[in-house]
Amino acid sequence: MLSAKGVFEEILDNDESFRLFCSIAASGEAQGGWENGRIAALVPASERALAPKITRHGADEDKHGRIFGALLKKRGLTPVEVPHETDYTMLLERHGIGLAHDKLKGDEPLTVQDVLTYLAHSRVTEQRASEQMRLLLKYFADHPDIGRAVRMISNDEDNHLAYCHEELLRFASAGHGHAIQRTLRECAHTEIRVYRDVSLAVMDHMGRILRWPPTKRKVLAAGIHAVYAFERLGGWRRMVSLRLPERRDALGGSAPAPEFA
């Protein structure tokens, strides 16, 4: 019987599938690090107090990218080129989610609306990241090779999600509530489609590497489509709700944890 744990174990146990998994993860984290670094540099004067938290967010993402690189190196593997159809962050940008890279490469300060767009995009994508890492944490927290990395990254993603909730609630209380909800809904509806497409592409590549039989591939694809159907019918709402987090000032009160893999 297929299980999420069994599929992950197959991917982790094979060098080529592990190589692709870590390469995709490292690329996405590095992209997130760059984006946050540029946003911190361009944040408007009225929101300069946010800059250190955005910088911390980017530093965590860069750290995660290095961790995935270290996991590859530990097994004597090198990164592979990430297939474009599996590049989650790039595809989100192409679909208009978040701030355009052309804007981030310039020198013009961002607007408050740009900051809201960044925070709404992050709230949606960090929800996904937090859930994915909690799933890995459930199965591999004590894994001899990846357990420490999974625990650290999962904790960081929970911090990022808490930070997004707190800052968006602050902006909502300042009168931006309608704009925030509109942007969150747009981001969530696009993200669930991109996540479905990327998941199908990743499973297709993994299936070829691991030589999964057609029946297994069809079952996994059906599962991905079922998740999308659930999210389209209402599961997306978990990505747009806002609540005061238990972790307060999650990116402002302490230094980043030292990295290890």
Coordinates of C-alpha atoms in Angstrom, one line a residue:
M1 CA 0.0 0.0 0.0
L2 CA 1.3 3.5 -0.9
S3 CA 2.1 5.9 1.9
A4 CA 3.7 9.3 2.0
K5 CA 6.4 7.9 4.2
G6 CA 7.1 5.1 1.8
V7 CA 7.4 7.5 -1.2
F8 CA 9.7 9.8 0.7
E9 CA 11.9 6.9 1.8
E10 CA 12.3 5.7 -1.8
I11 CA 13.3 9.2 -2.8
L12 CA 15.8 9.6 0.0
D13 CA 17.3 6.1 -0.4
N14 CA 18.2 6.6 -4.1
D15 CA 21.1 8.9 -4.9
E16 CA 19.7 10.3 -8.1
S17 CA 16.2 11.0 -6.7
F18 CA 17.8 12.4 -3.5
R19 CA 20.0 14.6 -5.7
L20 CA 17.0 16.0 -7.6
F21 CA 15.0 16.5 -4.4
C22 CA 17.8 18.5 -2.7
S23 CA 18.6 20.4 -5.8
I24 CA 15.0 21.6 -6.2
A25 CA 14.8 22.5 -2.5
A26 CA 18.2 24.3 -2.5
S27 CA 17.3 26.3 -5.6
G28 CA 13.9 27.5 -4.2
E29 CA 15.4 28.5 -0.9
A30 CA 18.3 30.4 -2.5
Q31 CA 15.7 32.3 -4.7
G32 CA 13.7 33.1 -1.6
G33 CA 16.9 34.4 0.1
W34 CA 17.7 36.7 -2.8
E35 CA 14.1 38.0 -3.0
N36 CA 14.0 38.8 0.7
G37 CA 17.4 40.5 0.6
R38 CA 16.3 42.8 -2.2
I39 CA 13.0 43.6 -0.5
A40 CA 14.8 44.5 2.7
A41 CA 17.1 46.8 0.7
L42 CA 14.1 48.5 -1.0
V43 CA 11.6 48.7 1.8
P44 CA 10.0 52.2 2.0
A45 CA 11.2 54.7 4.7
S46 CA 7.9 54.4 6.5
E47 CA 8.5 50.7 7.1
R48 CA 12.2 50.6 7.8
A49 CA 11.5 48.8 11.1
L50 CA 10.6 45.8 9.0
A51 CA 13.9 45.6 7.2
P52 CA 15.8 43.6 9.9
K53 CA 13.0 41.0 10.0
I54 CA 12.9 40.7 6.2
T55 CA 16.7 40.4 6.2
R56 CA 16.5 37.6 8.8
H57 CA 13.8 35.9 6.7
G58 CA 16.2 36.0 3.7
A59 CA 19.1 34.8 5.8
D60 CA 17.1 31.8 6.9
E61 CA 16.2 30.9 3.3
D62 CA 19.9 31.2 2.3
K63 CA 20.8 29.0 5.2
H64 CA 18.3 26.4 4.1
G65 CA 19.8 26.4 0.6
R66 CA 23.2 25.7 2.1
I67 CA 21.9 22.9 4.3
F68 CA 20.4 21.1 1.3
G69 CA 23.7 21.6 -0.5
A70 CA 25.5 20.2 2.5
L71 CA 23.2 17.1 2.5
L72 CA 24.3 16.5 -1.1
K73 CA 27.9 16.9 -0.3
K74 CA 27.7 14.5 2.7
R75 CA 26.6 11.8 0.2
G76 CA 29.3 12.7 -2.3
L77 CA 26.7 14.2 -4.7
T78 CA 26.6 17.4 -6.7
P79 CA 23.5 19.5 -7.5
V80 CA 21.7 18.9 -10.8
E81 CA 20.0 21.5 -13.0
V82 CA 16.4 22.1 -11.8
P83 CA 13.8 21.3 -14.5
H84 CA 11.9 24.5 -15.2
E85 CA 8.5 22.7 -14.6
T86 CA 9.6 21.8 -11.1
D87 CA 10.7 25.4 -10.2
Y88 CA 8.0 26.5 -7.8
T89 CA 9.3 30.0 -7.0
M90 CA 10.0 30.8 -10.7
L91 CA 6.5 29.6 -11.7
L92 CA 4.8 31.6 -9.0
E93 CA 6.6 34.8 -10.3
R94 CA 5.6 34.0 -13.9
H95 CA 2.0 33.8 -12.7
G96 CA 2.2 37.2 -11.1
I97 CA 2.5 36.1 -7.5
G98 CA 4.7 38.2 -5.3
L99 CA 6.9 41.1 -6.5
A100 CA 8.3 41.0 -10.0
H101 CA 12.0 40.4 -10.2
D102 CA 12.4 43.4 -12.6
K103 CA 11.2 45.6 -9.7
L104 CA 13.5 43.9 -7.2
K105 CA 16.5 44.3 -9.5
G106 CA 16.0 48.1 -9.7
D107 CA 16.7 50.9 -7.2
E108 CA 13.3 52.4 -6.7
P109 CA 12.0 52.1 -3.2
L110 CA 9.0 49.8 -2.7
T111 CA 5.6 51.1 -1.8
V112 CA 3.5 50.1 1.2
Q113 CA 1.3 48.2 -1.2
D114 CA 4.4 46.3 -2.4
V115 CA 5.2 45.4 1.2
L116 CA 1.6 44.1 1.6
T117 CA 2.0 42.0 -1.6
Y118 CA 5.2 40.6 -0.3
L119 CA 3.8 39.7 3.1
A120 CA 0.6 38.2 1.6
H121 CA 2.6 36.1 -0.8
S122 CA 4.9 34.9 2.0
R123 CA 1.9 34.1 4.2
V124 CA 0.6 31.7 1.6
T125 CA 3.8 30.1 0.6
E126 CA 5.1 29.8 4.1
Q127 CA 1.9 28.0 5.0
R128 CA 2.8 25.4 2.3
A129 CA 6.4 25.3 3.5
S130 CA 5.4 24.8 7.1
E131 CA 3.0 22.0 6.3
Q132 CA 5.6 20.2 4.1
M133 CA 8.3 20.4 6.7
R134 CA 5.9 19.2 9.4
L135 CA 5.2 16.2 7.3
L136 CA 8.9 15.4 6.9
L137 CA 9.3 16.1 10.6
K138 CA 6.6 13.5 11.4
Y139 CA 8.4 10.8 9.5
F140 CA 12.1 11.8 9.6
A141 CA 12.8 13.8 12.8
D142 CA 15.2 11.1 14.0
H143 CA 16.6 10.1 10.6
P144 CA 20.4 9.7 10.9
D145 CA 21.1 11.7 7.7
I146 CA 18.4 14.4 7.4
G147 CA 16.8 14.5 10.9
R148 CA 18.7 17.5 12.2
A149 CA 18.2 19.5 9.1
V150 CA 14.5 18.7 9.0
R151 CA 14.0 19.8 12.6
M152 CA 15.9 23.1 12.0
I153 CA 14.2 24.0 8.8
S154 CA 10.7 23.1 10.2
N155 CA 11.2 25.4 13.1
D156 CA 12.4 28.2 10.9
E157 CA 9.4 27.8 8.6
D158 CA 7.0 28.0 11.6
N159 CA 8.8 31.3 12.6
H160 CA 8.3 32.7 9.1
L161 CA 4.6 31.9 9.1
A162 CA 4.2 33.4 12.5
Y163 CA 6.0 36.6 11.4
C164 CA 3.7 36.9 8.3
H165 CA 0.6 36.6 10.5
E166 CA 1.8 39.2 13.0
E167 CA 2.8 41.8 10.4
L168 CA -0.3 41.4 8.2
L169 CA -2.5 41.8 11.3
R170 CA -0.6 45.0 12.1
F171 CA -1.3 46.3 8.6
A172 CA -4.9 45.2 8.8
S173 CA -5.4 47.2 12.1
A174 CA -3.9 50.2 10.3
G175 CA -6.8 50.1 7.7
H176 CA -5.4 47.7 5.0
G177 CA -7.6 44.8 5.8
H178 CA -9.6 44.7 2.5
A179 CA -6.5 45.0 0.4
I180 CA -4.8 42.2 2.4
Q181 CA -7.7 39.8 2.0
R182 CA -8.0 40.4 -1.7
T183 CA -4.3 39.8 -2.2
L184 CA -4.3 36.7 0.0
R185 CA -7.1 35.2 -2.0
E186 CA -5.5 35.9 -5.3
C187 CA -2.2 34.4 -4.1
A188 CA -3.8 31.3 -2.6
H189 CA -5.9 30.5 -5.7
T190 CA -2.8 30.8 -7.9
E191 CA -0.5 28.9 -5.5
I192 CA -2.7 25.8 -5.3
R193 CA -2.6 25.5 -9.1
V194 CA 1.1 26.0 -9.3
Y195 CA 1.7 23.6 -6.4
R196 CA -0.4 20.9 -8.2
D197 CA 1.5 21.4 -11.4
V198 CA 4.9 21.3 -9.7
S199 CA 3.9 18.3 -7.7
L200 CA 2.9 16.4 -10.8
A201 CA 6.1 17.4 -12.5
V202 CA 8.3 16.3 -9.6
M203 CA 6.5 13.0 -9.2
D204 CA 7.0 12.4 -13.0
H205 CA 10.7 13.0 -12.7
M206 CA 11.0 10.8 -9.6
G207 CA 8.9 8.1 -11.3
R208 CA 11.3 7.9 -14.2
I209 CA 14.4 7.9 -11.9
L210 CA 12.9 5.2 -9.6
R211 CA 11.3 3.3 -12.4
W212 CA 7.9 3.3 -10.9
P213 CA 5.3 1.2 -12.7
P214 CA 2.5 3.0 -14.5
T215 CA -0.1 2.0 -11.9
K216 CA 1.9 3.6 -9.1
R217 CA 2.4 6.8 -11.1
K218 CA -1.3 7.0 -11.8
V219 CA -2.2 6.5 -8.1
L220 CA 0.3 9.2 -7.0
A221 CA -1.0 11.6 -9.7
A222 CA -4.6 10.9 -8.6
G223 CA -3.6 11.7 -5.0
I224 CA -2.1 15.1 -6.2
H225 CA -5.3 15.9 -8.1
A226 CA -7.4 15.0 -5.0
V227 CA -5.4 17.4 -2.9
Y228 CA -5.9 20.1 -5.5
A229 CA -9.7 19.4 -5.6
F230 CA -9.9 19.7 -1.8
E231 CA -7.9 23.0 -1.8
R232 CA -10.0 24.4 -4.7
L233 CA -13.3 23.6 -2.9
G234 CA -12.3 25.3 0.3
G235 CA -8.9 24.1 1.6
W236 CA -7.4 27.3 0.3
R237 CA -9.1 29.2 3.1
R238 CA -6.5 28.0 5.6
M239 CA -4.0 30.0 3.6
V240 CA -5.8 33.3 3.9
S241 CA -7.0 33.4 7.5
L242 CA -5.0 35.6 10.0
R243 CA -4.6 35.0 13.7
L244 CA -2.3 36.3 16.4
P245 CA 0.5 33.7 16.5
E246 CA 1.8 32.0 19.6
R247 CA 5.3 32.8 18.5
R248 CA 5.5 36.6 18.9
D249 CA 8.2 38.7 17.2
A250 CA 9.5 35.4 15.7
L251 CA 12.1 37.1 13.5
G252 CA 13.0 40.0 15.7
G253 CA 14.0 38.7 19.1
S254 CA 16.8 36.3 18.5
A255 CA 19.7 35.6 16.2
P256 CA 19.3 32.9 13.5
A257 CA 20.1 29.4 14.7
P258 CA 23.5 28.1 13.6
E259 CA 23.2 25.9 10.6
F260 CA 24.1 22.3 10.3
A261 CA 23.1 19.3 8.2

